[in-house]
C-alpha cells in the first residue's frame, strides 16, 4: 500500500513538473512576443505615402501595440503565479514522496531484521537439537 502511495506521489510530482515546464514555455513565448511588439513600437515611423502617413494614426498604432504589451504582461503575470503555485505543490508532493520512501525503507529494514531473527532462531534450534542428540 505504501509502495502504491509512493509511486502515486512520484507520478503526481512528474505531472506537475511537466505542467510547470509547459507554463514556462508559454511565458517564454509571451516574452518573445512582447520583445517583438516593443521592437515594432520602436521602429514604427511615419511614411510619406505609406499606410501610416499621419502622426495621429502612428500614435494610435503605438498605443494599440502598448495595450497589447500590457495584456501580454498581465497574461505573463498570471502564468508566473501559476508556476509559483505549482512549485509549492511540487515541493509538498516531494515531501510526501520522501516520507513514503522513508516508510518503505523502514519496512524493508524491519522485514530484513525479521528474516535474520528467524534464521538465527532456526540455527539456534538446529544447534540445540544437535547438542541434545549428541
PDB file of N, CA and C in Angstrom, residues 1-20 86 89-98 100-101:
ATOM      1  N   UNK A   1       0.829  -1.195   0.000  1.00  0.00           N
ATOM      2  CA  UNK A   1       0.000   0.000   0.000  1.00  0.00           C
ATOM      3  C   UNK A   1       0.871   1.255   0.000  1.00  0.00           C
ATOM      4  N   UNK A   2       1.873   1.260   0.866  1.00  0.00           N
ATOM      5  CA  UNK A   2       2.776   2.414   0.928  1.00  0.00           C
ATOM      6  C   UNK A   2       3.512   2.559  -0.398  1.00  0.00           C
ATOM      7  N   UNK A   3       3.852   1.426  -0.992  1.00  0.00           N
ATOM      8  CA  UNK A   3       4.549   1.443  -2.274  1.00  0.00           C
ATOM      9  C   UNK A   3       3.689   2.113  -3.343  1.00  0.00           C
ATOM     10  N   UNK A   4       2.392   1.805  -3.356  1.00  0.00           N
ATOM     11  CA  UNK A   4       1.478   2.419  -4.319  1.00  0.00           C
ATOM     12  C   UNK A   4       1.356   3.917  -4.072  1.00  0.00           C
ATOM     13  N   UNK A   5       1.272   4.308  -2.807  1.00  0.00           N
ATOM     14  CA  UNK A   5       1.196   5.740  -2.481  1.00  0.00           C
ATOM     15  C   UNK A   5       2.469   6.469  -2.900  1.00  0.00           C
ATOM     16  N   UNK A   6       3.600   5.831  -2.663  1.00  0.00           N
ATOM     17  CA  UNK A   6       4.880   6.415  -3.062  1.00  0.00           C
ATOM     18  C   UNK A   6       4.926   6.618  -4.580  1.00  0.00           C
ATOM     19  N   UNK A   7       4.524   5.594  -5.339  1.00  0.00           N
ATOM     20  CA  UNK A   7       4.515   5.702  -6.798  1.00  0.00           C
ATOM     21  C   UNK A   7       3.518   6.761  -7.272  1.00  0.00           C
ATOM     22  N   UNK A   8       2.382   6.839  -6.596  1.00  0.00           N
ATOM     23  CA  UNK A   8       1.385   7.852  -6.943  1.00  0.00           C
ATOM     24  C   UNK A   8       1.960   9.255  -6.763  1.00  0.00           C
ATOM     25  N   UNK A   9       2.611   9.487  -5.627  1.00  0.00           N
ATOM     26  CA  UNK A   9       3.190  10.810  -5.367  1.00  0.00           C
ATOM     27  C   UNK A   9       4.290  11.128  -6.362  1.00  0.00           C
ATOM     28  N   UNK A  10       5.080  10.122  -6.734  1.00  0.00           N
ATOM     29  CA  UNK A  10       6.121  10.344  -7.735  1.00  0.00           C
ATOM     30  C   UNK A  10       5.504  10.722  -9.073  1.00  0.00           C
ATOM     31  N   UNK A  11       4.439  10.021  -9.464  1.00  0.00           N
ATOM     32  CA  UNK A  11       3.759  10.322 -10.723  1.00  0.00           C
ATOM     33  C   UNK A  11       3.140  11.715 -10.697  1.00  0.00           C
ATOM     34  N   UNK A  12       2.506  12.056  -9.582  1.00  0.00           N
ATOM     35  CA  UNK A  12       1.916  13.392  -9.460  1.00  0.00           C
ATOM     36  C   UNK A  12       3.001  14.463  -9.554  1.00  0.00           C
ATOM     37  N   UNK A  13       4.129  14.219  -8.930  1.00  0.00           N
ATOM     38  CA  UNK A  13       5.235  15.172  -8.984  1.00  0.00           C
ATOM     39  C   UNK A  13       5.709  15.341 -10.421  1.00  0.00           C
ATOM     40  N   UNK A  14       5.860  14.236 -11.137  1.00  0.00           N
ATOM     41  CA  UNK A  14       6.300  14.313 -12.533  1.00  0.00           C
ATOM     42  C   UNK A  14       5.298  15.057 -13.396  1.00  0.00           C
ATOM     43  N   UNK A  15       4.003  14.843 -13.153  1.00  0.00           N
ATOM     44  CA  UNK A  15       2.980  15.568 -13.905  1.00  0.00           C
ATOM     45  C   UNK A  15       3.057  17.069 -13.640  1.00  0.00           C
ATOM     46  N   UNK A  16       3.241  17.433 -12.376  1.00  0.00           N
ATOM     47  CA  UNK A  16       3.330  18.853 -12.034  1.00  0.00           C
ATOM     48  C   UNK A  16       4.583  19.482 -12.650  1.00  0.00           C
ATOM     49  N   UNK A  17       5.663  18.725 -12.699  1.00  0.00           N
ATOM     50  CA  UNK A  17       6.891  19.227 -13.325  1.00  0.00           C
ATOM     51  C   UNK A  17       6.679  19.464 -14.817  1.00  0.00           C
ATOM     52  N   UNK A  18       5.916  18.579 -15.465  1.00  0.00           N
ATOM     53  CA  UNK A  18       5.611  18.774 -16.883  1.00  0.00           C
ATOM     54  C   UNK A  18       4.727  20.007 -17.065  1.00  0.00           C
ATOM     55  N   UNK A  19       3.734  20.169 -16.209  1.00  0.00           N
ATOM     56  CA  UNK A  19       2.874  21.357 -16.272  1.00  0.00           C
ATOM     57  C   UNK A  19       3.705  22.623 -16.110  1.00  0.00           C
ATOM     58  N   UNK A  20       4.629  22.577 -15.161  1.00  0.00           N
ATOM     59  CA  UNK A  20       5.490  23.737 -14.899  1.00  0.00           C
ATOM     60  C   UNK A  20       6.315  24.075 -16.133  1.00  0.00           C
ATOM     61  N   UNK A  86       2.441  25.926  -8.660  1.00  0.00           N
ATOM     62  CA  UNK A  86       2.877  24.571  -8.985  1.00  0.00           C
ATOM     63  C   UNK A  86       4.161  24.202  -8.251  1.00  0.00           C
ATOM     64  N   UNK A  89       3.248  23.200  -4.847  1.00  0.00           N
ATOM     65  CA  UNK A  89       2.595  21.893  -4.885  1.00  0.00           C
ATOM     66  C   UNK A  89       3.634  20.787  -5.119  1.00  0.00           C
ATOM     67  N   UNK A  90       4.593  21.049  -5.993  1.00  0.00           N
ATOM     68  CA  UNK A  90       5.654  20.075  -6.265  1.00  0.00           C
ATOM     69  C   UNK A  90       6.462  19.812  -5.002  1.00  0.00           C
ATOM     70  N   UNK A  91       6.768  20.861  -4.278  1.00  0.00           N
ATOM     71  CA  UNK A  91       7.537  20.706  -3.036  1.00  0.00           C
ATOM     72  C   UNK A  91       6.770  19.829  -2.044  1.00  0.00           C
ATOM     73  N   UNK A  92       5.468  20.081  -1.903  1.00  0.00           N
ATOM     74  CA  UNK A  92       4.657  19.269  -0.994  1.00  0.00           C
ATOM     75  C   UNK A  92       4.608  17.812  -1.438  1.00  0.00           C
ATOM     76  N   UNK A  93       4.441  17.602  -2.745  1.00  0.00           N
ATOM     77  CA  UNK A  93       4.404  16.234  -3.251  1.00  0.00           C
ATOM     78  C   UNK A  93       5.733  15.525  -3.026  1.00  0.00           C
ATOM     79  N   UNK A  94       6.824  16.259  -3.205  1.00  0.00           N
ATOM     80  CA  UNK A  94       8.142  15.661  -2.972  1.00  0.00           C
ATOM     81  C   UNK A  94       8.338  15.319  -1.500  1.00  0.00           C
ATOM     82  N   UNK A  95       7.845  16.180  -0.618  1.00  0.00           N
ATOM     83  CA  UNK A  95       7.932  15.885   0.815  1.00  0.00           C
ATOM     84  C   UNK A  95       7.162  14.606   1.142  1.00  0.00           C
ATOM     85  N   UNK A  96       5.927  14.515   0.621  1.00  0.00           N
ATOM     86  CA  UNK A  96       5.112  13.330   0.867  1.00  0.00           C
ATOM     87  C   UNK A  96       5.786  12.093   0.281  1.00  0.00           C
ATOM     88  N   UNK A  97       6.333  12.242  -0.898  1.00  0.00           N
ATOM     89  CA  UNK A  97       7.021  11.131  -1.550  1.00  0.00           C
ATOM     90  C   UNK A  97       8.212  10.664  -0.719  1.00  0.00           C
ATOM     91  N   UNK A  98       8.974  11.612  -0.199  1.00  0.00           N
ATOM     92  CA  UNK A  98      10.112  11.262   0.652  1.00  0.00           C
ATOM     93  C   UNK A  98       9.663  10.559   1.937  1.00  0.00           C
ATOM     94  N   UNK A 100       6.965   8.673   2.271  1.00  0.00           N
ATOM     95  CA  UNK A 100       6.596   7.316   1.901  1.00  0.00           C
ATOM     96  C   UNK A 100       7.837   6.482   1.596  1.00  0.00           C
ATOM     97  N   UNK A 101       8.828   7.099   0.988  1.00  0.00           N
ATOM     98  CA  UNK A 101      10.076   6.385   0.695  1.00  0.00           C
ATOM     99  C   UNK A 101      10.754   5.966   1.999  1.00  0.00           C
TER     100      UNK A 101
END
